[in-house]
Short mmCIF file of C-alpha atoms in Angstrom, two decimals:
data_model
loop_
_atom_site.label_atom_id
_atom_site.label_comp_id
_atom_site.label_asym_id
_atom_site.label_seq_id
_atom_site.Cartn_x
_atom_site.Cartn_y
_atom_site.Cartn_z
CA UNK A 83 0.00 0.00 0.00
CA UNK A 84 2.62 2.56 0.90
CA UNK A 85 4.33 2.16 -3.07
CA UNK A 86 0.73 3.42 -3.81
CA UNK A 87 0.26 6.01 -1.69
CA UNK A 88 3.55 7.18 -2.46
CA UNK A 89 2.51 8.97 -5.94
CA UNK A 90 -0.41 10.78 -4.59
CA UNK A 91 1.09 14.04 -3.93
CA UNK A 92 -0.50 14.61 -0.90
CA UNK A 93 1.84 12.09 0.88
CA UNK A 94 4.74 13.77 -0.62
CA UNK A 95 5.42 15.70 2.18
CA UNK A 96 5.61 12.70 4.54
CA UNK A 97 8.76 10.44 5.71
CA UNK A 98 9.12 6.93 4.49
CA UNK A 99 8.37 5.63 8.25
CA UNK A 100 5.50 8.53 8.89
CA UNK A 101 4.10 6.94 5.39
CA UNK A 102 4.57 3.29 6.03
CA UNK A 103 2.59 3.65 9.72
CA UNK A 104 -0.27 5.73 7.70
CA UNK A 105 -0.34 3.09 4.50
CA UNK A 106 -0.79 0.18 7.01
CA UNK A 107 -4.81 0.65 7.84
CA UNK A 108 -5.70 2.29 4.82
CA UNK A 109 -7.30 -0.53 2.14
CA UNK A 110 -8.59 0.04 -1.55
CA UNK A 111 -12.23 -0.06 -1.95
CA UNK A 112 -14.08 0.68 -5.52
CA UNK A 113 -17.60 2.12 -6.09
CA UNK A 114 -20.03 2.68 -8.59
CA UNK A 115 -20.83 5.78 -9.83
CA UNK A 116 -23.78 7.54 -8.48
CA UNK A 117 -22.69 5.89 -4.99
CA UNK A 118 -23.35 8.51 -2.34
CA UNK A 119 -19.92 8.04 -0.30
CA UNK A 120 -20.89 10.69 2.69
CA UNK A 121 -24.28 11.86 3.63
CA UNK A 122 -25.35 14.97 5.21
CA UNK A 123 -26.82 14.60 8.65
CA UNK A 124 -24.57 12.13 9.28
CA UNK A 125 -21.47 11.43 11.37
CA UNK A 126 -19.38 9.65 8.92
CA UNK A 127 -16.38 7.04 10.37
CA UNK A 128 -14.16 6.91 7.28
CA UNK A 129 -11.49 9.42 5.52
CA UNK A 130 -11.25 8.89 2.01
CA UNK A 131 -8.53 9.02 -0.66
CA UNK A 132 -9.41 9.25 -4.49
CA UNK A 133 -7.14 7.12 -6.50
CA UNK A 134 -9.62 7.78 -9.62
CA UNK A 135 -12.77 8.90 -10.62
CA UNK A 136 -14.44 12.15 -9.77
CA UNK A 137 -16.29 13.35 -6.89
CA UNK A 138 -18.86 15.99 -5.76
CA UNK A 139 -19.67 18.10 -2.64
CA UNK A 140 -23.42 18.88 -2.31
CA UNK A 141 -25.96 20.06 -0.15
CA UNK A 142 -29.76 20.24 -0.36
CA UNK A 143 -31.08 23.47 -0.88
CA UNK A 144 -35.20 23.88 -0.70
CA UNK A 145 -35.42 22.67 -4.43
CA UNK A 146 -32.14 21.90 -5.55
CA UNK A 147 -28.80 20.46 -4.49
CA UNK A 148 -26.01 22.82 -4.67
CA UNK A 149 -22.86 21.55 -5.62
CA UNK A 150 -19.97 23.74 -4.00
CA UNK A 151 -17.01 20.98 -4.49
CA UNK A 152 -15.38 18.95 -6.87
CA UNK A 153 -12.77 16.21 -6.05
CA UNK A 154 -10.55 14.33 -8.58
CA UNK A 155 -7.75 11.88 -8.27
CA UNK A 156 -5.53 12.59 -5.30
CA UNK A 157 -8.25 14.55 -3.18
CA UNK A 158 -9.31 14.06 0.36
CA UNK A 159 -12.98 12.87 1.11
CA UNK A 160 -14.58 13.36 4.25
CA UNK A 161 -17.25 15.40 6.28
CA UNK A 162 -15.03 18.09 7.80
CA UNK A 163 -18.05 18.77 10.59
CA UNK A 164 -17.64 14.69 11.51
CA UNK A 165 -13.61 15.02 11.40
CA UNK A 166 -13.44 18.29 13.46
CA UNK A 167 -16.27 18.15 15.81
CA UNK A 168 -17.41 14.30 15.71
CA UNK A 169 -20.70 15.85 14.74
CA UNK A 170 -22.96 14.86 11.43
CA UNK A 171 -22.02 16.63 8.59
CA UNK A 172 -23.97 19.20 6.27
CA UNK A 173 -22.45 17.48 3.07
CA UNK A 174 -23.41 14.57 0.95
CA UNK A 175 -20.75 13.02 -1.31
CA UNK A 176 -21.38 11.52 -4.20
CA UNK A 177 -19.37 9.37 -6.90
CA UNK A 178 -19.55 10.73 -10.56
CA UNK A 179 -17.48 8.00 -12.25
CA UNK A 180 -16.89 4.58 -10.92
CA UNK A 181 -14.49 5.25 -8.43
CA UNK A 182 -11.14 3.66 -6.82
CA UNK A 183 -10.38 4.91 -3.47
CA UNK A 184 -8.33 4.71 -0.25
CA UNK A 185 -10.48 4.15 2.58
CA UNK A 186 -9.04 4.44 6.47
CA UNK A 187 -11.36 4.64 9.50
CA UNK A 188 -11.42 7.88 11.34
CA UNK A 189 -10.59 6.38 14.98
CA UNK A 190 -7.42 4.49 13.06
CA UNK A 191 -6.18 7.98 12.04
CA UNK A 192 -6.68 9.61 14.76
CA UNK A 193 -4.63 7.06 17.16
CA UNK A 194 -1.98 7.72 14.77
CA UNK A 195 -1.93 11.36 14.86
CA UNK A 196 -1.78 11.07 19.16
CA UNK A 197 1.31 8.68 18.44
CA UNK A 198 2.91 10.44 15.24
CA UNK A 199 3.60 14.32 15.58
CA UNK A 200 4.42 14.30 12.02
CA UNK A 201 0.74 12.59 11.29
CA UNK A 202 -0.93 15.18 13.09
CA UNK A 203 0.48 17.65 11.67
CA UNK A 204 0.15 16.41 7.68
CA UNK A 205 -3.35 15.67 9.33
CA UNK A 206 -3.61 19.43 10.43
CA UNK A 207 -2.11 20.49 7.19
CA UNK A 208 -5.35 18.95 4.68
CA UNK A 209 -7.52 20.62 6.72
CA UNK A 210 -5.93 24.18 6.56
CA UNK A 211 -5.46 23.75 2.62
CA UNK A 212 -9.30 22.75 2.27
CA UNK A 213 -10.19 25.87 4.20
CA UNK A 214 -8.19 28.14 2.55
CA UNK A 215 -9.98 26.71 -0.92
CA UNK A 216 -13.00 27.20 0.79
CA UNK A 217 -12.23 31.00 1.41
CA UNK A 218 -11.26 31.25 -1.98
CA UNK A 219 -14.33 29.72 -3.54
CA UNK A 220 -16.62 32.14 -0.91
CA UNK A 221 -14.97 35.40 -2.13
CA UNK A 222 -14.43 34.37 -5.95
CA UNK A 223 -18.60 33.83 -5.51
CA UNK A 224 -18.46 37.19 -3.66
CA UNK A 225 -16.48 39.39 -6.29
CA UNK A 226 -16.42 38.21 -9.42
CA UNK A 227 -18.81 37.51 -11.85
CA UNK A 228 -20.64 34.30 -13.17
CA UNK A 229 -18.27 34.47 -16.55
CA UNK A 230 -15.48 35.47 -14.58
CA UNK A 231 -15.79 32.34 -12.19
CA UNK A 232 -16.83 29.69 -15.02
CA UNK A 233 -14.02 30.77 -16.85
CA UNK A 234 -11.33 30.79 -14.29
CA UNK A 235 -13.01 27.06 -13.68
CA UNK A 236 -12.45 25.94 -17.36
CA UNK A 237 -8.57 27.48 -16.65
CA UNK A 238 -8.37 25.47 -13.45
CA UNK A 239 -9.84 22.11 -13.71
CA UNK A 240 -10.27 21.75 -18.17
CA UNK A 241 -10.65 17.53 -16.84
CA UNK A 242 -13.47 18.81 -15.21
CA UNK A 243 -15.45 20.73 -17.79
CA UNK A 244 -15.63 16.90 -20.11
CA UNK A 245 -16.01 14.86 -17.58
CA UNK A 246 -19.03 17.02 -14.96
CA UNK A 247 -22.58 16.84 -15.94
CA UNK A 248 -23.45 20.61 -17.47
CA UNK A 249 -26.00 20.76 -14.55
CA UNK A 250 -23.59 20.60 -11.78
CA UNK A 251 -20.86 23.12 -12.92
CA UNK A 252 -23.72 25.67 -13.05
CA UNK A 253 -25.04 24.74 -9.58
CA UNK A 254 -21.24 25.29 -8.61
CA UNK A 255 -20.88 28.27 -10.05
CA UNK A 256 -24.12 29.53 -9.01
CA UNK A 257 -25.86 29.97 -12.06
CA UNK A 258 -28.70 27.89 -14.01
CA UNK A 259 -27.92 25.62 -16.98
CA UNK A 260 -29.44 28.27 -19.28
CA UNK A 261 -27.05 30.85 -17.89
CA UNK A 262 -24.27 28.43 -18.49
CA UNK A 263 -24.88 27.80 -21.89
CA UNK A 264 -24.72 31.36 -22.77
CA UNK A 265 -22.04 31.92 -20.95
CA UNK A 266 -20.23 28.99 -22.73
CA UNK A 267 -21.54 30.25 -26.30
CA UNK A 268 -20.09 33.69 -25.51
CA UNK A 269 -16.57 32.10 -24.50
CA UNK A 270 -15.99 30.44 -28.43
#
């Protein structure tokens, strides 16, 4: 396990022992697409790694789910608010390609982090980097436009834009399908 875990970069910044005491409880596990990996209301028990596929954040709004993440190969998945606070989460996960992922339980991890300073703090580390995307997402939705943010989006993540159903990019970027398709039509 720890040869695999060795090419996702998020590992990169770990030791060769810190990484062989954090591959040992982790174990592959595959799912189908349209499998709903964490669910809101929910405290979850597992941290997630995505080998492949693609994944989405989501909430339920009053009509709507509102997609406000998107994970690909390499990302973390979890319910920060089950992490954190050991409290159900606000966040449903869901599987938009059949997926291959690294799965470890939350109460293995966190005995390693009380025994492994450098595990805490690579644990304490994926947490800051998520909230600091997290800020950046709020004010992008803050101060720039709908254009502004779909096309910094296409810049960012191109995989993204062929591989996402049309629906959720908008509901990411806060728009409706129509919008997006003139937004799109103006960017040729």
């Amino acid at each position: 396990m720890q040869e695999k875990l060795k090419n996702i970069e998020i590992f990169n910044s770990l030791s060769s022992e810190a990484l062989n005491l954090l591959a040992a409880p982790f174990k592959v596990v595959k799912h189908k697409k349209g499998t709903i990996l964490i669910h809101a209301d929910k405290v979850e028990t597992y941290f997630y790694i995505l080998e492949s596929g693609i994944a989405r954040a989501y909430s339920n709004g009053e009509n709507e789910q509102i997609t406000f993440w998107f994970g690909q190969a390499g990302d973390v998945l979890l319910s920060y608010n089950s992490y954190i606070n050991n409290k159900p989460g606000y966040e449903n996960i869901e599987l938009l390609e059949d997926s291959i992922l690294y799965q470890i339980k939350l109460s293995d991890l966190f005995k390693l982090y009380d025994q492994h300073l450098a595990l805490a703090n690579w644990g304490r580390k994926i947490a800051e980097k998520e909230l600091i995307a997290t800020e950046r997402r709020l004010i992008d939705r803050l101060f720039k436009d709908a254009s502004q943010r779909y096309q910094e989006f296409v810049n960012q993540q191109p995989e993204l834009v062929k591989r996402v159903a049309l629906k959720h990019i908008a509901s990411y970027l806060g728009v409706t399908q129509v919008t997006l398709s003139r937004i799109r039509a103006s960017c040729k």
